[in-house]
Short mmCIF file of C-alpha atoms in Angstrom, two decimals:
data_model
loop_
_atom_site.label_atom_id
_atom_site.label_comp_id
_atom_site.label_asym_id
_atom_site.label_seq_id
_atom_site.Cartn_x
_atom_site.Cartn_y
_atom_site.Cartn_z
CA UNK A 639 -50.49 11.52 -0.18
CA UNK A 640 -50.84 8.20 1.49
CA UNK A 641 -49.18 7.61 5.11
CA UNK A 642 -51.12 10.87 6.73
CA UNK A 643 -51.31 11.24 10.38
CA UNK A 644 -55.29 10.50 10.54
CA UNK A 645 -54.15 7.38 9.13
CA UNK A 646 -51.43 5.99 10.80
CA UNK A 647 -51.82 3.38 13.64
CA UNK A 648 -50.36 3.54 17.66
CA UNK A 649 -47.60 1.92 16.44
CA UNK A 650 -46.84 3.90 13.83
CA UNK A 651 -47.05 7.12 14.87
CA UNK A 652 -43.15 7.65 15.17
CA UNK A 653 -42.92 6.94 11.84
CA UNK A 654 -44.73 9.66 10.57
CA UNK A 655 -42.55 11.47 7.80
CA UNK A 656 -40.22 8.02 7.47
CA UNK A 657 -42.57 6.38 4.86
CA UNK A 658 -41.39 5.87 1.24
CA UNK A 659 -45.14 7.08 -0.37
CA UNK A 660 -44.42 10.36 1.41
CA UNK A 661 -41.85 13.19 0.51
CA UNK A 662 -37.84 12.51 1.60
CA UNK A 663 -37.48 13.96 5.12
CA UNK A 664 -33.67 13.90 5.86
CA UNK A 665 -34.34 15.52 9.36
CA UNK A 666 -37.15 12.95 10.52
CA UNK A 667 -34.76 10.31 9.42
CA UNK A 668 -32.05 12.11 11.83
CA UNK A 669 -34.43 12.44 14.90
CA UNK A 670 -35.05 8.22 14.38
CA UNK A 671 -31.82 7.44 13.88
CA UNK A 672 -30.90 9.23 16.75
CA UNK A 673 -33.99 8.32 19.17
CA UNK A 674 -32.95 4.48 18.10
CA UNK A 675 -29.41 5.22 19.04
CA UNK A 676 -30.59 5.92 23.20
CA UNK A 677 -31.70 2.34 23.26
CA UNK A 678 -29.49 -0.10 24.40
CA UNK A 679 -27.68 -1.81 23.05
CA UNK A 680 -27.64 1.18 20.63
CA UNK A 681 -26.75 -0.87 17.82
CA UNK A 682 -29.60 0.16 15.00
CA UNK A 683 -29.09 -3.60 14.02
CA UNK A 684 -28.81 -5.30 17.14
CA UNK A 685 -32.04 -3.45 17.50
CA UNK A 686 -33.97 -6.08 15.19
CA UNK A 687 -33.94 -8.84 18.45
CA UNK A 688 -35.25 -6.07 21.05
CA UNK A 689 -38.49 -5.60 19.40
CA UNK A 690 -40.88 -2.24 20.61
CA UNK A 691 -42.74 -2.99 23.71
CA UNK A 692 -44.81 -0.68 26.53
CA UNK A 693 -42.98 -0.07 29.34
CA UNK A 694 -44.74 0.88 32.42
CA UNK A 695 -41.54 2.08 34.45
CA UNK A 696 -39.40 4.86 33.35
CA UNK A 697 -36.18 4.33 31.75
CA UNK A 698 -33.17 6.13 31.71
CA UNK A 699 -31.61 6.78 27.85
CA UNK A 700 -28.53 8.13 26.92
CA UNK A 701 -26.38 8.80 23.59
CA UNK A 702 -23.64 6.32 23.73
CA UNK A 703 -20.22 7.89 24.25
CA UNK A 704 -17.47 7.63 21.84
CA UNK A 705 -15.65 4.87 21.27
CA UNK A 706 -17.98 2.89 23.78
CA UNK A 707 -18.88 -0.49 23.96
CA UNK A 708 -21.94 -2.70 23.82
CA UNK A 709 -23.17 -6.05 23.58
CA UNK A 710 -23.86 -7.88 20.45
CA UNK A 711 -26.99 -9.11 19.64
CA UNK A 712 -26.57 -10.41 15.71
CA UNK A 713 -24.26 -13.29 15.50
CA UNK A 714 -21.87 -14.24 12.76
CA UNK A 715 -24.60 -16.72 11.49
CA UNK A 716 -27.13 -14.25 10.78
CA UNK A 717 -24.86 -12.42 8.39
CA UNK A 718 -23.45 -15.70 6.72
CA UNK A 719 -26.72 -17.96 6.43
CA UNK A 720 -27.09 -17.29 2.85
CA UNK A 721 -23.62 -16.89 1.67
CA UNK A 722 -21.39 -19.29 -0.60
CA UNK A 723 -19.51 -19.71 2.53
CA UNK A 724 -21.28 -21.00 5.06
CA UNK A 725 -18.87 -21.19 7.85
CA UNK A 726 -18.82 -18.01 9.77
CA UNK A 727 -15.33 -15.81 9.99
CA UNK A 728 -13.65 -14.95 13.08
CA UNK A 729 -14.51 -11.95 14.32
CA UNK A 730 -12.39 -11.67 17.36
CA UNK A 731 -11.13 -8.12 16.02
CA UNK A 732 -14.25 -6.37 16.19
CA UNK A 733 -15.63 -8.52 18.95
CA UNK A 734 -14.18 -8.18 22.47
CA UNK A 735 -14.20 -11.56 24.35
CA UNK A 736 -16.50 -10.38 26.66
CA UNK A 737 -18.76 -10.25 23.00
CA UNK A 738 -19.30 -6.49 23.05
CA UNK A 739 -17.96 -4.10 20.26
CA UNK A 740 -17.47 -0.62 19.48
CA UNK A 741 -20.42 1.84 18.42
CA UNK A 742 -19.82 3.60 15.83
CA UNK A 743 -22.55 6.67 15.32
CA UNK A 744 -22.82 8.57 11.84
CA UNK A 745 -21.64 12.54 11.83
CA UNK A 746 -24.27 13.14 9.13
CA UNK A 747 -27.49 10.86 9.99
CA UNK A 748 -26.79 9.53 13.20
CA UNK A 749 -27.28 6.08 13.00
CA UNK A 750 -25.28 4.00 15.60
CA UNK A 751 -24.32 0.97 14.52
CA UNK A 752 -21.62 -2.00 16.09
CA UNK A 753 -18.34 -1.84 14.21
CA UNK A 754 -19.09 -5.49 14.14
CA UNK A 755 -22.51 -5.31 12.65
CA UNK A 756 -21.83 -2.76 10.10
CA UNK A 757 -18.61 -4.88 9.08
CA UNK A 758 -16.36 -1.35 9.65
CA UNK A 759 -12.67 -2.42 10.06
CA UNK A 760 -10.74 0.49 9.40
CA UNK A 761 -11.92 3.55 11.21
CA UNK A 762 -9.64 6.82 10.79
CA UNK A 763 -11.73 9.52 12.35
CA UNK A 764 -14.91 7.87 15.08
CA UNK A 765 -15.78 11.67 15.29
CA UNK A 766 -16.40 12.02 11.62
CA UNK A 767 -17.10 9.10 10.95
CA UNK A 768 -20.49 7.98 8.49
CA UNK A 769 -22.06 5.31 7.66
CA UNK A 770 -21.82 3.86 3.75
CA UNK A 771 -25.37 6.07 2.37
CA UNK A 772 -24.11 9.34 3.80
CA UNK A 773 -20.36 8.81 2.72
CA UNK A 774 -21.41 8.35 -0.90
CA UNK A 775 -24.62 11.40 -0.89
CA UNK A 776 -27.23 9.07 -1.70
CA UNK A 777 -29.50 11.42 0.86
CA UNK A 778 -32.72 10.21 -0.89
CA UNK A 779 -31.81 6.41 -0.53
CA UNK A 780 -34.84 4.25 0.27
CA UNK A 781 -34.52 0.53 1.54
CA UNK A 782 -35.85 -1.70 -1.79
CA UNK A 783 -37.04 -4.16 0.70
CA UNK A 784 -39.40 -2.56 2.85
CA UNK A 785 -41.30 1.15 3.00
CA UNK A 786 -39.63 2.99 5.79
CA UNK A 787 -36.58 5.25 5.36
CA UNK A 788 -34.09 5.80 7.83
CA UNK A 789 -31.49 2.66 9.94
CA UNK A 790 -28.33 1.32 8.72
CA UNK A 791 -28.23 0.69 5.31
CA UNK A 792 -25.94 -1.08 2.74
CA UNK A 793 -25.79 -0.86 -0.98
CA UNK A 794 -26.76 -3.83 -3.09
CA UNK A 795 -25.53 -5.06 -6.14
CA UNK A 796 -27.63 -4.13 -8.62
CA UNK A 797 -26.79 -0.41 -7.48
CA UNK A 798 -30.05 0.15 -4.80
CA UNK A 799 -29.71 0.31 -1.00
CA UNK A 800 -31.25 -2.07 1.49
CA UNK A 801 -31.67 -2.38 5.45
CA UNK A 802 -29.73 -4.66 7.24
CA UNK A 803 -32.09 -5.61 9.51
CA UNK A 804 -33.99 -6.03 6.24
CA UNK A 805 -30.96 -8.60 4.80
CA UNK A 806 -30.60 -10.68 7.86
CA UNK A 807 -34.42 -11.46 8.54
CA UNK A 808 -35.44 -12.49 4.85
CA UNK A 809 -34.11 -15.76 3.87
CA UNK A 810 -33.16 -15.02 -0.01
CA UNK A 811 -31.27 -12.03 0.30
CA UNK A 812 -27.63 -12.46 0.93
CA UNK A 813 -24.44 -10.75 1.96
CA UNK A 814 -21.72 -11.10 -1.15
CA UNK A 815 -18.65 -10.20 1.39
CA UNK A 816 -19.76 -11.27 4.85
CA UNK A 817 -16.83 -9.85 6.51
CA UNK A 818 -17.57 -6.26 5.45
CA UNK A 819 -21.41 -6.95 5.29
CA UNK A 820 -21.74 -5.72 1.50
CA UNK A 821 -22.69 -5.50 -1.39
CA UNK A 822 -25.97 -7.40 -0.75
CA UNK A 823 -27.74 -9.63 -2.95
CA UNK A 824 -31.29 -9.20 -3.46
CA UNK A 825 -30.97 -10.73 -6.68
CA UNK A 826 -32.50 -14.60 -5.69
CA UNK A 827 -35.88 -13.52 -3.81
CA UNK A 828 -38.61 -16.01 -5.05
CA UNK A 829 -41.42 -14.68 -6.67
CA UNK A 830 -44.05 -15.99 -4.35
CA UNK A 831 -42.55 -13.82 -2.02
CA UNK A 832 -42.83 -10.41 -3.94
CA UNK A 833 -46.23 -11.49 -3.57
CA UNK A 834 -46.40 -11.33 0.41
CA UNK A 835 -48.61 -8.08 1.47
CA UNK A 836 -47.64 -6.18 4.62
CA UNK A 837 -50.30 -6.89 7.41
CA UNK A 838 -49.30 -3.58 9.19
CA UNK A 839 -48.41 -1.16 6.58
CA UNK A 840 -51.24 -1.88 4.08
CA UNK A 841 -53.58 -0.03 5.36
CA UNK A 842 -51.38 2.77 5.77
CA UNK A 843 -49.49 3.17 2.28
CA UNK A 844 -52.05 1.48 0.36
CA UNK A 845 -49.91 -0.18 -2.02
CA UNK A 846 -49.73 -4.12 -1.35
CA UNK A 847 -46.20 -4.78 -3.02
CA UNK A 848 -43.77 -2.76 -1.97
CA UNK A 849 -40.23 -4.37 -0.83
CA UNK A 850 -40.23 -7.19 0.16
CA UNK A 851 -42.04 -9.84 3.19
CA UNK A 852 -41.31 -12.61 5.78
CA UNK A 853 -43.74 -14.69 7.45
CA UNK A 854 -44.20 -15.89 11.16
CA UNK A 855 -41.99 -18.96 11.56
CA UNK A 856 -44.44 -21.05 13.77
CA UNK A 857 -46.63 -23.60 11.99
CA UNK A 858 -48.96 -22.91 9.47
CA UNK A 859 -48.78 -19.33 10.04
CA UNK A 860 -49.55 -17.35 7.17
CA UNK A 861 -49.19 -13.70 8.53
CA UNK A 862 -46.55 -11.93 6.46
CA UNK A 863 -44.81 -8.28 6.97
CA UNK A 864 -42.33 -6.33 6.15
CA UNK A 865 -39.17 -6.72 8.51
CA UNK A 866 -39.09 -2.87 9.74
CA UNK A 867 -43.04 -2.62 10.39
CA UNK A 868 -43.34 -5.84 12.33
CA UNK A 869 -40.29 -4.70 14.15
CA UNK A 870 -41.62 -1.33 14.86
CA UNK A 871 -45.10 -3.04 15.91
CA UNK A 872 -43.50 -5.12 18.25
CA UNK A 873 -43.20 -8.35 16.68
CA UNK A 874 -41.14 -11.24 18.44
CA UNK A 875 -37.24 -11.80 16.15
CA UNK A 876 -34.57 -14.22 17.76
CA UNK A 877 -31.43 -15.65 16.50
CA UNK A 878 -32.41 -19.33 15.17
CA UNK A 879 -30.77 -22.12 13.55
CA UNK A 880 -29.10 -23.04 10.29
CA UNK A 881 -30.93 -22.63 7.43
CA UNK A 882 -33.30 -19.60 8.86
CA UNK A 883 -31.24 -17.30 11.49
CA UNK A 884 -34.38 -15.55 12.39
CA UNK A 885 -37.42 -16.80 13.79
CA UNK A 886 -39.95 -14.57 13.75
CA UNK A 887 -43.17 -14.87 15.83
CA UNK A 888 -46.43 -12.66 15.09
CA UNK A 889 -47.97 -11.03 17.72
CA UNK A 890 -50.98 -13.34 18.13
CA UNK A 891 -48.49 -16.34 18.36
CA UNK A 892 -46.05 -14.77 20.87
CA UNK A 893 -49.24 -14.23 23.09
CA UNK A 894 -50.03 -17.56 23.20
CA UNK A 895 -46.41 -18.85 23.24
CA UNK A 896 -46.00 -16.61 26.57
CA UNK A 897 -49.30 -18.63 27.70
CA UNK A 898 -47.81 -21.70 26.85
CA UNK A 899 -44.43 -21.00 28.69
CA UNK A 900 -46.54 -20.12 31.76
CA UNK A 901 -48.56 -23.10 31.73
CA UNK A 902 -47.85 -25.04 34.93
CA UNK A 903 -46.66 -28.47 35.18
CA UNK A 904 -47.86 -30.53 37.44
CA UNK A 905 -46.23 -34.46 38.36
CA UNK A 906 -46.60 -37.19 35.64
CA UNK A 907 -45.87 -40.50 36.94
CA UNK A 908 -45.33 -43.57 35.85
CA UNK A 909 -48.15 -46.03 34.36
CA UNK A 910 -49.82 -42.34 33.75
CA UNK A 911 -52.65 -41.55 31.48
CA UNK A 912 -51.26 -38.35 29.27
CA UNK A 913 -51.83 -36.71 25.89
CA UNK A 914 -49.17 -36.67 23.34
CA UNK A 915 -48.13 -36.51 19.87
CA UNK A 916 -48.39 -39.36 17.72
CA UNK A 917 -45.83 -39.75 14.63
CA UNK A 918 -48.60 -39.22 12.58
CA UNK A 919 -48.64 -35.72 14.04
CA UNK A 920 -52.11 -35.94 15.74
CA UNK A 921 -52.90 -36.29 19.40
CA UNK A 922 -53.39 -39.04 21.24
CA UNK A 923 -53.85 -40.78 24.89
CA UNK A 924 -50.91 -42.74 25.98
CA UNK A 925 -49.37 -44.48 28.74
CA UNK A 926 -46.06 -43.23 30.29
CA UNK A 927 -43.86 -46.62 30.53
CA UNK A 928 -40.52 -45.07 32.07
CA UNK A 929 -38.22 -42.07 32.58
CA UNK A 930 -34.98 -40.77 32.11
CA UNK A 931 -32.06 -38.53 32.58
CA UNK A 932 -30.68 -36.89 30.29
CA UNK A 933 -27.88 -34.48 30.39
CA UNK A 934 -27.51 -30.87 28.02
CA UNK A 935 -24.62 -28.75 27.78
CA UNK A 936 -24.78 -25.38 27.42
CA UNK A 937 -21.87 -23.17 24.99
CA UNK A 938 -21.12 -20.32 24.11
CA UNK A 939 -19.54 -19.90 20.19
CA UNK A 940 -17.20 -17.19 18.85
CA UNK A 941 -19.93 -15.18 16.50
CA UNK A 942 -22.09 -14.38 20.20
CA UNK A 943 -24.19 -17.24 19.35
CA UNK A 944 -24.98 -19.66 21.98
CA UNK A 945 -26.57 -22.84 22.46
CA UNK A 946 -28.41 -24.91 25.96
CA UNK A 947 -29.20 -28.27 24.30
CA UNK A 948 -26.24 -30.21 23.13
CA UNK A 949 -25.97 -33.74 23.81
CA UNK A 950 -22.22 -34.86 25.42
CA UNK A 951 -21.17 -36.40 21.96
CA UNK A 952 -21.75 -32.93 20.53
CA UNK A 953 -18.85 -32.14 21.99
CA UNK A 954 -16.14 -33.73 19.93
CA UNK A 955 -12.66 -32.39 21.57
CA UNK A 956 -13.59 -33.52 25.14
CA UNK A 957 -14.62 -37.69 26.00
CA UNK A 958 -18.04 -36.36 27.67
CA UNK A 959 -18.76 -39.97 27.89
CA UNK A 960 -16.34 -41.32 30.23
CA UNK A 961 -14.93 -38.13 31.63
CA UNK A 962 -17.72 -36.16 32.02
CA UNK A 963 -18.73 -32.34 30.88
CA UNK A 964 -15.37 -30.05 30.65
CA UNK A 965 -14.02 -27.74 33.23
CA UNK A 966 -16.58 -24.49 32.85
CA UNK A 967 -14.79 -21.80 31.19
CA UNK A 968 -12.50 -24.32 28.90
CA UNK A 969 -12.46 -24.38 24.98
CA UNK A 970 -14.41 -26.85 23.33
CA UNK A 971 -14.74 -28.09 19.30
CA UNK A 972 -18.56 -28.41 18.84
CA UNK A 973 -19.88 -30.25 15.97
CA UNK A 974 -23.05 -28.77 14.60
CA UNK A 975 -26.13 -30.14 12.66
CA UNK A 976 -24.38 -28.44 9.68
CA UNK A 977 -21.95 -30.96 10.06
CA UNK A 978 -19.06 -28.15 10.28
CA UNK A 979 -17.23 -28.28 13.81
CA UNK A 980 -17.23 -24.84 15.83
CA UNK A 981 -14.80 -23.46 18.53
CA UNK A 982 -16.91 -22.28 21.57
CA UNK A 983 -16.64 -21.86 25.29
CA UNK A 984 -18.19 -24.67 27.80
CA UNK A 985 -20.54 -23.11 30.39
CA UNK A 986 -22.15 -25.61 32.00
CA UNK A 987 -24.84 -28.27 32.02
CA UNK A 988 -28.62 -29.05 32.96
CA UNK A 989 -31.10 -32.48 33.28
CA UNK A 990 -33.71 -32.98 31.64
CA UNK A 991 -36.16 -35.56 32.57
CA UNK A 992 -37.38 -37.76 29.53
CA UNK A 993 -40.85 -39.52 29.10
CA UNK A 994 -41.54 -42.94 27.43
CA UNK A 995 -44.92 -42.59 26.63
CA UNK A 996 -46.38 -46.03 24.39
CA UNK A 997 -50.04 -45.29 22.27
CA UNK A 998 -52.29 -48.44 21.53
CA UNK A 999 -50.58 -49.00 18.68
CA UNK A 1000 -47.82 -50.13 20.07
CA UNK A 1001 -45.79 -47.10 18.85
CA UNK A 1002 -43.37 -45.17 21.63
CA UNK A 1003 -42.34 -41.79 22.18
CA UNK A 1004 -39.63 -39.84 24.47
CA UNK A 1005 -40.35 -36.32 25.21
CA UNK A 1006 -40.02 -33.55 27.25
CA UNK A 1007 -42.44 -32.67 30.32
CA UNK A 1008 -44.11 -29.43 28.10
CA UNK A 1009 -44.83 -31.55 25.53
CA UNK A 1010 -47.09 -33.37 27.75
CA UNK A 1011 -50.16 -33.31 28.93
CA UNK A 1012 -52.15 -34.79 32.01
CA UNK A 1013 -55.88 -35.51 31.52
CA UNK A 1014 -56.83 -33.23 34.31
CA UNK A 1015 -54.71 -29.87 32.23
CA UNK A 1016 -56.36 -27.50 29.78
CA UNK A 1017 -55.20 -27.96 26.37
CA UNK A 1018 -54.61 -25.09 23.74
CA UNK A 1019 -56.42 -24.74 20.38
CA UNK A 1020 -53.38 -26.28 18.84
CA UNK A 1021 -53.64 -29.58 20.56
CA UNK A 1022 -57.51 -29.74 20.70
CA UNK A 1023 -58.08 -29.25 17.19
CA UNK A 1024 -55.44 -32.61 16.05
CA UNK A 1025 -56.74 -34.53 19.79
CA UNK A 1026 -58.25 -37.65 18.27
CA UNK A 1027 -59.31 -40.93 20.38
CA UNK A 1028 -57.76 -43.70 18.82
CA UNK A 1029 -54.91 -44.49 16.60
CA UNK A 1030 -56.05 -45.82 13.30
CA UNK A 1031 -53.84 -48.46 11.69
CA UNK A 1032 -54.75 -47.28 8.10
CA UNK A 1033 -52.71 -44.39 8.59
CA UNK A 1034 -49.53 -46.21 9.56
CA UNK A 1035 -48.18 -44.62 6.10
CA UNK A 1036 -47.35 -41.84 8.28
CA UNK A 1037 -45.42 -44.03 10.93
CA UNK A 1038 -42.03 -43.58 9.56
CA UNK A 1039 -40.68 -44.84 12.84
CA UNK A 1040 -41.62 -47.03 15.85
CA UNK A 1041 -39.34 -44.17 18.48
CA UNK A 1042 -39.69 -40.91 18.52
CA UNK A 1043 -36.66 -38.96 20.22
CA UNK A 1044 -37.03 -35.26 21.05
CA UNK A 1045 -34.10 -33.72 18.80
CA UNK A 1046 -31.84 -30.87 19.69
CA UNK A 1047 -31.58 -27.91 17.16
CA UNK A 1048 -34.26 -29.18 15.16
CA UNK A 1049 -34.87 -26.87 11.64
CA UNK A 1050 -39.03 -26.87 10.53
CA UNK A 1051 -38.30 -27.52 6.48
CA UNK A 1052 -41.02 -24.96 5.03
CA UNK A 1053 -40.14 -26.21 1.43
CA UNK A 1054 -41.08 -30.20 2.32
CA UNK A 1055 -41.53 -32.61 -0.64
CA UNK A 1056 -45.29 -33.80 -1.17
CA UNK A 1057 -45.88 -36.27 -4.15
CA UNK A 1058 -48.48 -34.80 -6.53
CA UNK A 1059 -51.46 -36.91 -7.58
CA UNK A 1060 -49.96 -36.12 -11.26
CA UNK A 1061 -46.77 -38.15 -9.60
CA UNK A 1062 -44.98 -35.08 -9.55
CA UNK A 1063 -43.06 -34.16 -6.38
CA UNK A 1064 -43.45 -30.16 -4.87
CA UNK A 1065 -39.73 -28.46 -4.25
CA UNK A 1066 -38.69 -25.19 -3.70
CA UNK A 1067 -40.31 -23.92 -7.20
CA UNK A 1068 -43.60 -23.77 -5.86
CA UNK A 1069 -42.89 -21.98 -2.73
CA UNK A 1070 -45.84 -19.72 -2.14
CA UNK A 1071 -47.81 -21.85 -4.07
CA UNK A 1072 -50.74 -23.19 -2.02
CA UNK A 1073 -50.69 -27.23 -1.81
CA UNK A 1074 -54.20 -28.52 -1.30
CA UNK A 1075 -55.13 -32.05 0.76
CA UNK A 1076 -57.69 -34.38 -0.70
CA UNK A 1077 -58.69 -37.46 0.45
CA UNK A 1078 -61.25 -39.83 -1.07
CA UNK A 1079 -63.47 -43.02 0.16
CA UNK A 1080 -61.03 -45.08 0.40
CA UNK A 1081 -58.96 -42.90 3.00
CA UNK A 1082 -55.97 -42.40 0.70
CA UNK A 1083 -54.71 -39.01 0.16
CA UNK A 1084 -53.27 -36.96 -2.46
CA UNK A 1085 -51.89 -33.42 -2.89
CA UNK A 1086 -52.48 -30.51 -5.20
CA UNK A 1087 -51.55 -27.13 -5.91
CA UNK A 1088 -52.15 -23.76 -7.44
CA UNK A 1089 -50.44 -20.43 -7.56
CA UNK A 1090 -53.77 -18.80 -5.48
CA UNK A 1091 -56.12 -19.58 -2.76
CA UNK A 1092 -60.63 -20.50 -4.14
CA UNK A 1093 -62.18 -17.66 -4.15
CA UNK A 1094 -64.44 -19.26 -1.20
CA UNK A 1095 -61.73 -20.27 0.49
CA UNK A 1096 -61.98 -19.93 4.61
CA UNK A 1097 -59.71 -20.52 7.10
CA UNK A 1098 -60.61 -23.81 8.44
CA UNK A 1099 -60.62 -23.68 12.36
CA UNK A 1100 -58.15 -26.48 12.83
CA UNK A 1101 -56.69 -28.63 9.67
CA UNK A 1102 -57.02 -32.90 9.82
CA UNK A 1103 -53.55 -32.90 8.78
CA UNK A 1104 -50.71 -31.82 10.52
CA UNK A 1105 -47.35 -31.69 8.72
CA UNK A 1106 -45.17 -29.13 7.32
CA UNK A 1107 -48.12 -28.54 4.12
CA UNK A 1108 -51.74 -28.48 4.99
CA UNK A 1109 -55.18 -27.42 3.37
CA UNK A 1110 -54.49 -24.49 1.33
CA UNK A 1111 -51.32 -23.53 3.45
CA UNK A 1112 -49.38 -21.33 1.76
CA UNK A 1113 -45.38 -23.15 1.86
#
């Protein structure tokens, strides 16, 4: 059988005995469950944002008690993205104030889950209790969206069992009752996605289409996996924004996203040369004209979420404007991108200092420090590969405005429109499809697209176009 020791990775090598190509193993799915449980926050969902990682000091587990506590991880959002409602309950009865809730641990598998999380309102006995699989016998249940047994899972509606860590990270799958986290809907999953292979669990089970894949959220990322291997193989997952909760980052872009965040920032000054992003999306030099101040407020909303960049006018119960930020620790209505206005707790504020930086063409943009960058700095891969030397006036189809402003909460649409050189326009039918740039003599360009990549079809080190499709990207 497939999934043998010899042939399982570092990673992976706790997971021997949890696969789906090997034989059911109740008891290695008790020893996870219950090695999982010693972690805080010892929530096996909560789990999905604290991803594996080697630790070089010793820590201290232990079970958690019952009837204790822990902090949430998963906000209300997570759970409700893909629902018919989109506004997130209140869950102020299984969510303490201080935004921890009660772990509940299985009598029969072990798995510890947040009363919260698992959407468990009515507990009669915590010492007996179990978890939905165990209190129905389904002791050979397998997750239909990935290849690893064991976790919390919930029944779907098509009478199959999924992982919720597996429901909240991939975008098509939905909760039907959000409140009690079940039945889920796996019912809507595109079909370019069922054709996603595993980069981590490939070579192990050998099959390429088993469950079901998600793909890193940065750029043109192609690297898909399922949600339990790249968690188990330490892959960055964070609560996100409206319409994707989760951003997930591979492990060769959270490497150089920890190189970016480390990158120091030395003094730009006014009438400075710099390097910045045009609104074509390419590189360019520019001049920094001017500066400014400007003012974030941090919150904190009822479903644990939380948020450091609102603007004063986000904050529609209190006159930010002439009054200033609120008393820290008040209530606050906070209107969201969604357009839906949210009840959260003010905790403060920070400055931010802006840069007007003008290109050649006349063209202006107001960004942050980080997104900057001095003649004198090292640039990443990113920025050299788009870094051109002048602004070309042909392309000014791409200048869909003369300022730029550096928005709060902004969502990267992977399902963009492109107009077709047939004159038909891309939408979400042809995601997965893989949208090709041409260009002819005349420097006009044109899209097409096809279900797979050329057969002699190479990565290209760094793509002349920069926008949310790109040569051969798969959307």
């Amino acid at each position: 059988s497939s999934g043998s020791e010899d042939n399982i990775d570092g990673w992976a090598k706790n997971l021997n005995g949890l696969w789906v190509t090997q034989q059911p193993d109740f008891s290695s799915e008790i020893d996870f469950n219950a090695t999982v449980a010693l972690e805080d926050p010892h929530c096996a969902i909560c789990q999905l944002f604290k991803p594996k990682s080697n630790q070089t000091s010793i820590t201290v587990m232990t079970p958690p008690l019952l009837g204790q506590k822990s902090t949430v991880l998963v906000s209300e959002m997570c759970f409700a993205s893909n629902s018919s409602d989109r506004a997130p309950i209140n869950t102020s009865q299984l969510i303490s104030s201080d935004g921890t809730s009660e772990i509940l641990v299985c009598f029969t598998c072990s798995v510890a889950v947040h009363a919260s999380c698992y959407g468990e309102f009515e507990i009669l006995d915590r010492e007996h209790w179990q978890c939905r699989r165990c209190a129905r016998n389904a002791w050979e249940a397998t997750c239909k969206l990935c290849c690893l047994r064991g976790g919390a899972l919930k029944p779907t509606t098509d009478n199959n069992w999924v992982h919720m860590v597996c429901s909240i990270a991939i975008p098509d799958v939905s909760f039907v009752n959000v409140s009690h986290r079940e039945p889920v809907d796996i019912s809507r999953i595109r079909p370019a996605r069922l054709r996603l292979k595993c980069g981590y669990c490939y070579p192990i089970v050998k099959q390429p289409h088993i469950g079901v894949c998600i793909q890193c959220s940065l750029g043109k990322c192609v690297s898909s996996f399922h949600v339990t291997c790249a968690y188990a193989a330490g892959v960055t997952m964070e609560p996100d924004d409206w319409p994707y909760p989760v951003s997930v980052i591979c492990l060769k872009h959270s490497s150089s996203k920890r190189r970016e965040e480390k990158r120091p920032l030395p003094e730009v000054k006014i009438g400075q040369r710099v390097i910045a992003k045009h609104t074509n999306r390419r590189y360019y030099h520019a001049d920094v004209t001017d500066t400014t101040q400007q003012i974030f407020y941090h919150v904190d909303f009822e479903d644990n979420s939380r948020s450091d960049d609102l603007y004063p006018c986000d904050i529609v119960s209190h006159d930010c404007e002439h009054y200033g930020p609120p008393p820290e620790g008040s209530e606050v209505a906070v209107k969201w991108t969604d357009g839906v206005t949210y009840r959260a707790t003010f905790k403060g504020y920070h400055t931010v200092t802006l840069y007007h930086a003008v290109f050649e063409d006349g063209s202006l943009v107001t960004l942050k420090r980080e997104l900057l960058y001095t003649e004198d700095e090292p640039l990443p891969k990113r920025v050299q590969s788009k870094l051109s030397t002048a602004t070309d006036m042909q392309h000014d189809i791409f200048y869909t405005s003369p300022i730029v402003e550096e928005k709060h909460r902004k969502v990267n649409s992977r399902y963009a429109s492109l107009t077709l050189r047939d004159g038909s326009t891309t939408d979400e039918s042809l995601t997965g499809d893989y949208v090709t740039m041409h260009g002819d003599e005349g420097g006009h360009m044109y899209f097409s697209h096809s279900s797979a990549l050329p057969v002699d079809w190479s990565m290209p080190s760094g793509s002349a176009y920069e926008g949310d499709s790109t040569m051969y990207h798969q959307v």
